[in-house]
CSV table of C-alpha atoms in Angstrom, one decimal:
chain,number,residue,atom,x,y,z
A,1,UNK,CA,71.3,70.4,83.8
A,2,UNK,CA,74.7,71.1,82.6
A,3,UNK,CA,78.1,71.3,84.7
A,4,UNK,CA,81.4,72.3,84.1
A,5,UNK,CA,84.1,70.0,86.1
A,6,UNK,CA,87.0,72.5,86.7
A,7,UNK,CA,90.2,70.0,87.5
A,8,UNK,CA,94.3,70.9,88.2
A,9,UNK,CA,96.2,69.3,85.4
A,10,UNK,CA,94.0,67.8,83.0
A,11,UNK,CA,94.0,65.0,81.4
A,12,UNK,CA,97.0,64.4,83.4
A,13,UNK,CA,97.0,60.8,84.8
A,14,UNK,CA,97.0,62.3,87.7
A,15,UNK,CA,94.1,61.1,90.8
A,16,UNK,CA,92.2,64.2,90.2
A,17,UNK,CA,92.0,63.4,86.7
A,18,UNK,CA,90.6,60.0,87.4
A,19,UNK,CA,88.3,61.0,90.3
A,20,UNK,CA,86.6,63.9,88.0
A,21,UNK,CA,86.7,61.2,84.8
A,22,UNK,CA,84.3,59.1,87.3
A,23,UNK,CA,82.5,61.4,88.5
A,24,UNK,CA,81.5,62.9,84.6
A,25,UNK,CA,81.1,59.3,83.8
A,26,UNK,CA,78.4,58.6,85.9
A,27,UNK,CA,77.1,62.1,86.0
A,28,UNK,CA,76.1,61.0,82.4
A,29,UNK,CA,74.6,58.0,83.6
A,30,UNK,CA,72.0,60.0,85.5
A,31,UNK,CA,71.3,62.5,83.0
A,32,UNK,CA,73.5,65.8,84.2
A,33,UNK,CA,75.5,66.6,81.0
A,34,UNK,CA,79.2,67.6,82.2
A,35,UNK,CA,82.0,69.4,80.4
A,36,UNK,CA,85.3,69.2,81.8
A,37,UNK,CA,88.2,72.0,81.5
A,38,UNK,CA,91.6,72.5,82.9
A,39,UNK,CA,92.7,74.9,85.4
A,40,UNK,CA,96.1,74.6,85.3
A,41,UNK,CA,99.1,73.5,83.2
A,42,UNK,CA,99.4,74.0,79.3
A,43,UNK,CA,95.5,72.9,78.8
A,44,UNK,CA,94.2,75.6,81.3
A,45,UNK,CA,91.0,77.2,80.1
A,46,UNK,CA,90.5,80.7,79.4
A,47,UNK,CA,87.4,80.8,79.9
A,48,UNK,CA,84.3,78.6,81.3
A,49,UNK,CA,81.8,77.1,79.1
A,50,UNK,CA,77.9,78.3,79.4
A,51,UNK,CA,76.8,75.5,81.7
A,52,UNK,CA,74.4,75.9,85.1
A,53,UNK,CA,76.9,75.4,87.7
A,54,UNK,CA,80.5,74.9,87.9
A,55,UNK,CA,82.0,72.4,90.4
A,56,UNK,CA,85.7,73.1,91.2
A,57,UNK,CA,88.7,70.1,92.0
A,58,UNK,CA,91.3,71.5,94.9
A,59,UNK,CA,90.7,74.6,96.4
A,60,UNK,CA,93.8,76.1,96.0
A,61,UNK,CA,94.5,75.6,92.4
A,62,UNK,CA,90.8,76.4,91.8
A,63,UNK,CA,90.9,79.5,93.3
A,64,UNK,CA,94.4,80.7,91.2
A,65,UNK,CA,92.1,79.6,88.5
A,66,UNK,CA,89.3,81.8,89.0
A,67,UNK,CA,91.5,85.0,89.6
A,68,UNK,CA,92.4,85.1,86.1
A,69,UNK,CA,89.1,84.9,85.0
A,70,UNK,CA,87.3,88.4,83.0
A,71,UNK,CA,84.1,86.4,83.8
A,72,UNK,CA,83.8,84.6,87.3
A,73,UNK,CA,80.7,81.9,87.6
A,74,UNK,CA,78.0,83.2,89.5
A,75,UNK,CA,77.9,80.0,91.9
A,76,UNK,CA,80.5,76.9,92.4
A,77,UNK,CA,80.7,74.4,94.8
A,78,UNK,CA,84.4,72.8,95.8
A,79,UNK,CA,85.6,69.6,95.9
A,80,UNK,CA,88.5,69.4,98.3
A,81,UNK,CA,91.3,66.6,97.1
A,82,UNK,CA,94.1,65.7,99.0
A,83,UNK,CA,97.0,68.5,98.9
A,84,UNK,CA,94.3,71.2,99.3
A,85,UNK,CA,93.2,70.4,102.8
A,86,UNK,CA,95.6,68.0,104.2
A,87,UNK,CA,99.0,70.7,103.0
A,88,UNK,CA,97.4,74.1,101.8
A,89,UNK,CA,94.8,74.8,104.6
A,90,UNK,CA,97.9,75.3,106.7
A,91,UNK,CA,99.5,76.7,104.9
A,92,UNK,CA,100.8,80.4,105.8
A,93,UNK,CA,100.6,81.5,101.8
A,94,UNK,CA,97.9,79.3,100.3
A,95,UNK,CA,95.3,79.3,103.5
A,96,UNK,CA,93.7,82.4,103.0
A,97,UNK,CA,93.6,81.8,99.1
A,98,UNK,CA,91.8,78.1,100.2
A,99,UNK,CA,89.4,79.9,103.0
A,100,UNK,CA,88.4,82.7,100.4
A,101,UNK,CA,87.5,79.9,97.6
A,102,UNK,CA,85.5,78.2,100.4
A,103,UNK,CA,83.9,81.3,101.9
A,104,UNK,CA,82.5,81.9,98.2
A,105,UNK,CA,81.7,78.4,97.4
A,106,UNK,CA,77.9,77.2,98.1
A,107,UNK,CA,78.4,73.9,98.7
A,108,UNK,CA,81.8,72.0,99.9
A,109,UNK,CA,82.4,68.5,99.1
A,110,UNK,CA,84.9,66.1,100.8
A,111,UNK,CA,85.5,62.4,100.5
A,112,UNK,CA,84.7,61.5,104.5
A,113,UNK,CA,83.8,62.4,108.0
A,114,UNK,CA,87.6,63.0,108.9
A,115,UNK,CA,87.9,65.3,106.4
A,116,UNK,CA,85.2,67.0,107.0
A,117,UNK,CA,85.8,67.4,110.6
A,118,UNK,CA,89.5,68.6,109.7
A,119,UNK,CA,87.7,71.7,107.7
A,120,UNK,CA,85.4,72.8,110.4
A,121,UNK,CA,87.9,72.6,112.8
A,122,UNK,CA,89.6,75.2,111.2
A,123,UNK,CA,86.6,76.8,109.5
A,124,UNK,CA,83.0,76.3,111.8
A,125,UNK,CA,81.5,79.1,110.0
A,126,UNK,CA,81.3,76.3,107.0
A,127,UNK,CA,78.9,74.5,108.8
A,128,UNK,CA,75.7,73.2,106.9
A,129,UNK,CA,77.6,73.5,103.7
A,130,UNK,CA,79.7,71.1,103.7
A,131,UNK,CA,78.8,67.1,102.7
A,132,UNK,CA,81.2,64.2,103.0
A,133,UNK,CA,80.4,62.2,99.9
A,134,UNK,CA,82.6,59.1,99.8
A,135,UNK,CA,84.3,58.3,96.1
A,136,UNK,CA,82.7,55.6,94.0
A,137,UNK,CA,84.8,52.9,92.8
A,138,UNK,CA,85.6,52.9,89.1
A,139,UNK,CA,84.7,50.3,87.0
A,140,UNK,CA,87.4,48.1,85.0
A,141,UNK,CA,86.9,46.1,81.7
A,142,UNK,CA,88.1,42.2,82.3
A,143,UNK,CA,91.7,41.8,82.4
A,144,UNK,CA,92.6,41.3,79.0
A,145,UNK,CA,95.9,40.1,77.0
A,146,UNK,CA,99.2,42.6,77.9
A,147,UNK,CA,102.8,42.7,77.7
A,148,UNK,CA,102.7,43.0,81.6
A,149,UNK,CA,103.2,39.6,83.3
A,150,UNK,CA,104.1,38.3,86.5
A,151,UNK,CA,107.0,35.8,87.1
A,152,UNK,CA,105.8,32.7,87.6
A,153,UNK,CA,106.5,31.7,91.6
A,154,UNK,CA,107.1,35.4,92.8
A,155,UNK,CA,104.9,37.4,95.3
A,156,UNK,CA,104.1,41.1,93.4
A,157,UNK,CA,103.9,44.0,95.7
A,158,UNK,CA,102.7,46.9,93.2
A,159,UNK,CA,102.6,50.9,94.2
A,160,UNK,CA,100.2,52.9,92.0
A,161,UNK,CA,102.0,56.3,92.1
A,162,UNK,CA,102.9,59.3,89.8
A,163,UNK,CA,106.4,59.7,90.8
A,164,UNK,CA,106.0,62.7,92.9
A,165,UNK,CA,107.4,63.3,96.0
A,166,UNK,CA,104.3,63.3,98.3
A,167,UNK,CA,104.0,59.9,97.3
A,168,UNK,CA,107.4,58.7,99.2
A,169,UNK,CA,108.5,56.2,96.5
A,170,UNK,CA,111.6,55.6,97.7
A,171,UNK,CA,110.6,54.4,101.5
A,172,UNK,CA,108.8,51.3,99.2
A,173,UNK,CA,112.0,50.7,97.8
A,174,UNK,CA,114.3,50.8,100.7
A,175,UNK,CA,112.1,48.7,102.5
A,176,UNK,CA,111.3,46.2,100.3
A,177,UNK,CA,115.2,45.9,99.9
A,178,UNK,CA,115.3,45.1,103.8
A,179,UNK,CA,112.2,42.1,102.8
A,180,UNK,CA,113.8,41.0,99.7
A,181,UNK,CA,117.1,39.4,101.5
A,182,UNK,CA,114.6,37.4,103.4
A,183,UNK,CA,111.9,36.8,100.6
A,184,UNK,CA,114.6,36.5,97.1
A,185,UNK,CA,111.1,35.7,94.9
A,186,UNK,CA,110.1,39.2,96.1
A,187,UNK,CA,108.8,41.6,93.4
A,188,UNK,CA,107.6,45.2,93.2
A,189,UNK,CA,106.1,46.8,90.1
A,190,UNK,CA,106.2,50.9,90.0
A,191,UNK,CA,102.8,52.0,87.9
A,192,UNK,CA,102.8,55.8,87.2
A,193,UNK,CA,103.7,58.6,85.0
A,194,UNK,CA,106.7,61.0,86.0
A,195,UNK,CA,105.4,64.0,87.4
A,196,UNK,CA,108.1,65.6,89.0
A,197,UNK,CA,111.5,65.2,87.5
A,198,UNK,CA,113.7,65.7,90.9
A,199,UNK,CA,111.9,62.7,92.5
A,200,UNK,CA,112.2,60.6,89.0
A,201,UNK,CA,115.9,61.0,88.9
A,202,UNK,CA,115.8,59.7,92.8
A,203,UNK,CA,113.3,56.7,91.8
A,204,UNK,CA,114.7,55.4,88.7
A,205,UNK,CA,118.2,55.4,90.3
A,206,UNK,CA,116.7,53.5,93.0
A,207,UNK,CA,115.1,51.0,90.3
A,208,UNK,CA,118.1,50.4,88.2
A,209,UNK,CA,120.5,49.8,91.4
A,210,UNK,CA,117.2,47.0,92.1
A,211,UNK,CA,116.8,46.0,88.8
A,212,UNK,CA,116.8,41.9,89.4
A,213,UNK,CA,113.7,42.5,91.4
A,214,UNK,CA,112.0,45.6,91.0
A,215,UNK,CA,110.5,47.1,87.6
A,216,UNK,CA,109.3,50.7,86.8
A,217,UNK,CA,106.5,50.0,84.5
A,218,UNK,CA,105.5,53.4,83.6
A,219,UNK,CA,102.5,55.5,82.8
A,220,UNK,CA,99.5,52.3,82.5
A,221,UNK,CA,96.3,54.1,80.9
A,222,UNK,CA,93.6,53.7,84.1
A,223,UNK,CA,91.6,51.7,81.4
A,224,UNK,CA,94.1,49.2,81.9
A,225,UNK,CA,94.5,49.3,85.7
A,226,UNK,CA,92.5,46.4,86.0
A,227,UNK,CA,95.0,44.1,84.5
A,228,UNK,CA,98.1,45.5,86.7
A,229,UNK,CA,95.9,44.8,89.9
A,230,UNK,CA,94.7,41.3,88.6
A,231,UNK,CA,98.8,40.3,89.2
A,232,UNK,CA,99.2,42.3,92.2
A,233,UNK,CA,99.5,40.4,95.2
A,234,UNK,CA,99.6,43.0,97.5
A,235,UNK,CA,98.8,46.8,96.5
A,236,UNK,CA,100.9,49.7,98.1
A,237,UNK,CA,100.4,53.4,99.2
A,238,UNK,CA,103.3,54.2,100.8
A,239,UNK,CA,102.2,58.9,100.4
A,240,UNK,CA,103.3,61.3,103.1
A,241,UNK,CA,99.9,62.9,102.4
A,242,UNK,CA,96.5,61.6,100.4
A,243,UNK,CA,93.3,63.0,99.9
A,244,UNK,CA,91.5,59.2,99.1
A,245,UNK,CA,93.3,57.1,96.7
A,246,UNK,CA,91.3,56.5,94.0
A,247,UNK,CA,93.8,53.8,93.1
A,248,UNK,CA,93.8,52.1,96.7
A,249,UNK,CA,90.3,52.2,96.9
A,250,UNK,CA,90.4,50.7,93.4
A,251,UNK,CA,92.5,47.7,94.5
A,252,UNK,CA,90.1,46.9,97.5
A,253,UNK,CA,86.8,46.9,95.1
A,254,UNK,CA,89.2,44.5,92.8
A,255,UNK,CA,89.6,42.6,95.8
A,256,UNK,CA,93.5,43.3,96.5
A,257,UNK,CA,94.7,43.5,100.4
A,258,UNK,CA,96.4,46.8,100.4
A,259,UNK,CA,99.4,48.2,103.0
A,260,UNK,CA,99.2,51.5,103.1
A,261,UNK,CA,100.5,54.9,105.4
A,262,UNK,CA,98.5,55.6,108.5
A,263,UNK,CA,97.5,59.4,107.0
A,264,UNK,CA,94.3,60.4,106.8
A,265,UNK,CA,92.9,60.0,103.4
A,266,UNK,CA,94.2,56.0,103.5
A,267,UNK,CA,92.7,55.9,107.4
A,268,UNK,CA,89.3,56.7,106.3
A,269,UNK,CA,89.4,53.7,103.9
A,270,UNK,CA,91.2,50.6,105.4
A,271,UNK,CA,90.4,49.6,108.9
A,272,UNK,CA,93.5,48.5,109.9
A,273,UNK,CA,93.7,44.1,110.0
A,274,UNK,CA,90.7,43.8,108.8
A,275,UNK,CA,90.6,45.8,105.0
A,276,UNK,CA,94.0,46.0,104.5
A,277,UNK,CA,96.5,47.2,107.0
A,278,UNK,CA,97.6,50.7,108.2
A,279,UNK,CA,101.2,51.3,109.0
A,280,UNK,CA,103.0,54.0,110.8
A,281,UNK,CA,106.5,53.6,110.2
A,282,UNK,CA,108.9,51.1,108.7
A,283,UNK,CA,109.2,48.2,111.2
A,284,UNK,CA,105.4,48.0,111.2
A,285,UNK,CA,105.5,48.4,107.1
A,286,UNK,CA,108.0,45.1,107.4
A,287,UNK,CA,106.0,43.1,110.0
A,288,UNK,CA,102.5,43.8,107.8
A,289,UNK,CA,104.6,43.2,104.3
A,290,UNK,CA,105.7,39.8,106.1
A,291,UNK,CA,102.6,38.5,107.6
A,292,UNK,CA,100.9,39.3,103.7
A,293,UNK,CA,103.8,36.9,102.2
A,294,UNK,CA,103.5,34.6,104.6
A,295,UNK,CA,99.7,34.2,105.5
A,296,UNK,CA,97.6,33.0,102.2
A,297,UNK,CA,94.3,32.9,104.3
A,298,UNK,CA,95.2,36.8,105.7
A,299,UNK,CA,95.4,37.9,102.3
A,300,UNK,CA,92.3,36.3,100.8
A,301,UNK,CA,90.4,37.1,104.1
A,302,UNK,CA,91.4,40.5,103.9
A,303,UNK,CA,90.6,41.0,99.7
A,304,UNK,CA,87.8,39.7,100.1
A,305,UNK,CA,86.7,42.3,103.0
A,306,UNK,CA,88.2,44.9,101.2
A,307,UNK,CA,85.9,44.1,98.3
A,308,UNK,CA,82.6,44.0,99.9
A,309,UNK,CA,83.9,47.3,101.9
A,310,UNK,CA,84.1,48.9,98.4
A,311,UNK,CA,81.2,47.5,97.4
A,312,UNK,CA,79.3,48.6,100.4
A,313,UNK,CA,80.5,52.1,101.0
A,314,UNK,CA,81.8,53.5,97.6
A,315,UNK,CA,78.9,53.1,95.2
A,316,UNK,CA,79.2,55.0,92.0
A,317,UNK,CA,75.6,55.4,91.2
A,318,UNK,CA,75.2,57.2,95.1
A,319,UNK,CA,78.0,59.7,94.3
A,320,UNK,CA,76.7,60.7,91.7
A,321,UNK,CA,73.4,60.8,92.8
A,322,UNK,CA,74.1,62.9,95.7
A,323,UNK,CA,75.8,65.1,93.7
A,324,UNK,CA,72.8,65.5,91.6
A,325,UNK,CA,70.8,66.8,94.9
A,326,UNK,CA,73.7,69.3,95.7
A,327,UNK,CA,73.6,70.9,92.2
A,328,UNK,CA,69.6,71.2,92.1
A,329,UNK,CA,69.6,72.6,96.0
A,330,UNK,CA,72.0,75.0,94.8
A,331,UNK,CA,70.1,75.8,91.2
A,332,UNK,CA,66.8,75.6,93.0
């Protein structure tokens, strides 16, 4: 069995980038063979590769991509991301581009029950097609020797983020500015390429007028993830929309307490006190920022049941296994 993975903006380090990479990845594992192509950007495809089945990232951008397509695929399934159903299902231009690509799609796959449930709401018809397949965690090499390193004595808040404006860079910074008059060995490393150029010139302002305590560390290759997370105290998400964060969910299975915005992507992972915490605007952000500085035994209690959360609920081998069962219903 061979599949084409058809994802936005690839290779990109971008989270769709890293959640098809996986997903390939272990694919492989199982035997599917897997050939992954671009849809958008400078790398787009012009065409698809022979292969049994192709298996789309983000609706929207999926379907642009197939309308410029001589030769369309016979049959697809969908994976819905982030943007795609949270933003562009609602969208009064994009919905009936999104509701089109699912109508002709065989199978629909989204990362949980919420998600799921926000789709049939708005589409019932899809009912008995669509699977909620929770994201596997990735898996990191041991942290190994890098220019990176944490001051000795300070407390590292780090935000995994391309600089984009969904991701609401700036309401980390401001509030961590509020925390750091009260917390001076307060630190906050930025980790992410610049995707948006607007929102950069916003961000890096922001980082150079914080320069004694926060540092913009760039675009980290997701090989090397692992060693930014290993200094991470505390690992942020601070996104006015998320489909699942590959790099939250990431921190959790590293064993990292994570604070992160009460949207839906981030409230299908973290249960809120228990495997990380959930916050809805910026006093709550401060209290939960606080109570992670202050309270050693919340943070390791709360890594460590982030960790077995990940390890529980996210396997690898399952997602790709499942997928497996989707493709061969489908071929079958």
């Amino acid at each position: 069995m061979k599949i084409v993975l058809a994802a936005p903006n690839y290779p990109q380090p971008r989270g769709n980038t890293v959640t098809v990479r996986r997903i390939a990845a272990n694919l492989e594992k199982i035997g599917v063979r897997t050939k992954i192509v671009s849809t958008t950007g400078d790398n787009q495809a012009r065409s698809l590769p022979e292969a049994d089945l192709v298996h789309g990232f983000h609706a929207y951008y999926f379907h642009q991509f197939l309308q410029q397509l001589e030769q369309k695929p016979d049959k697809y399934i969908v994976t819905m991301t982030g943007t795609d159903l949270n933003v562009d299902l609602f969208h009064p231009e994009k919905r009936t581009a999104v509701l089109s690509t699912l109508d002709c799609a065989e199978a629909i796959h989204v990362f949980d029950e919420a998600a799921k449930t926000t789709v049939l709401q708005e589409a019932p018809q899809f009912k008995g097609k669509i699977f909620a397949i929770a994201q596997g965690t990735s898996d990191f090499s041991p942290a190994h020797q890098s220019e990176l390193q944490k001051e000795a004595g300070t407390f590292l808040f780090v935000l995994p983020a391309g600089i984009r404006k969904v991701k609401n860079i700036p309401f980390a910074i401001h509030a961590l500015a509020r925390l750091h008059e009260k917390y001076p060995n307060l630190r906050l490393w930025l980790a992410g390429p610049i995707l948006e150029e607007a929102e950069a010139e916003i961000v890096l302002d922001l980082a150079e007028q914080h320069a004694d305590w926060l540092t913009y560390i760039g675009e980290v290759p997701h090989a090397e993830m692992g060693t930014v997370f290993a200094h991470a105290d505390v690992v942020l998400n601070t996104s006015h929309s998320e489909g699942q964060p590959a790099a939250i969910l990431e921190a959790m299975g590293y064993g990292k307490p994570v604070l992160v915005s009460s949207v839906p992507g981030n409230k299908g992972m973290v249960e809120n006190g228990r495997t990380g915490y959930l916050y809805n605007d910026e006093n709550q952000f401060l209290d939960y920022a606080a109570e992670l500085i202050d309270n050693s035994e919340a943070r390791q209690r709360i890594g460590q049941q982030a960790k077995q959360y990940a390890a529980d609920h996210h396997s690898p081998t399952l997602e790709a296994e499942t997928l497996r069962q989707i493709y061969r219903s489908i071929l079958e």
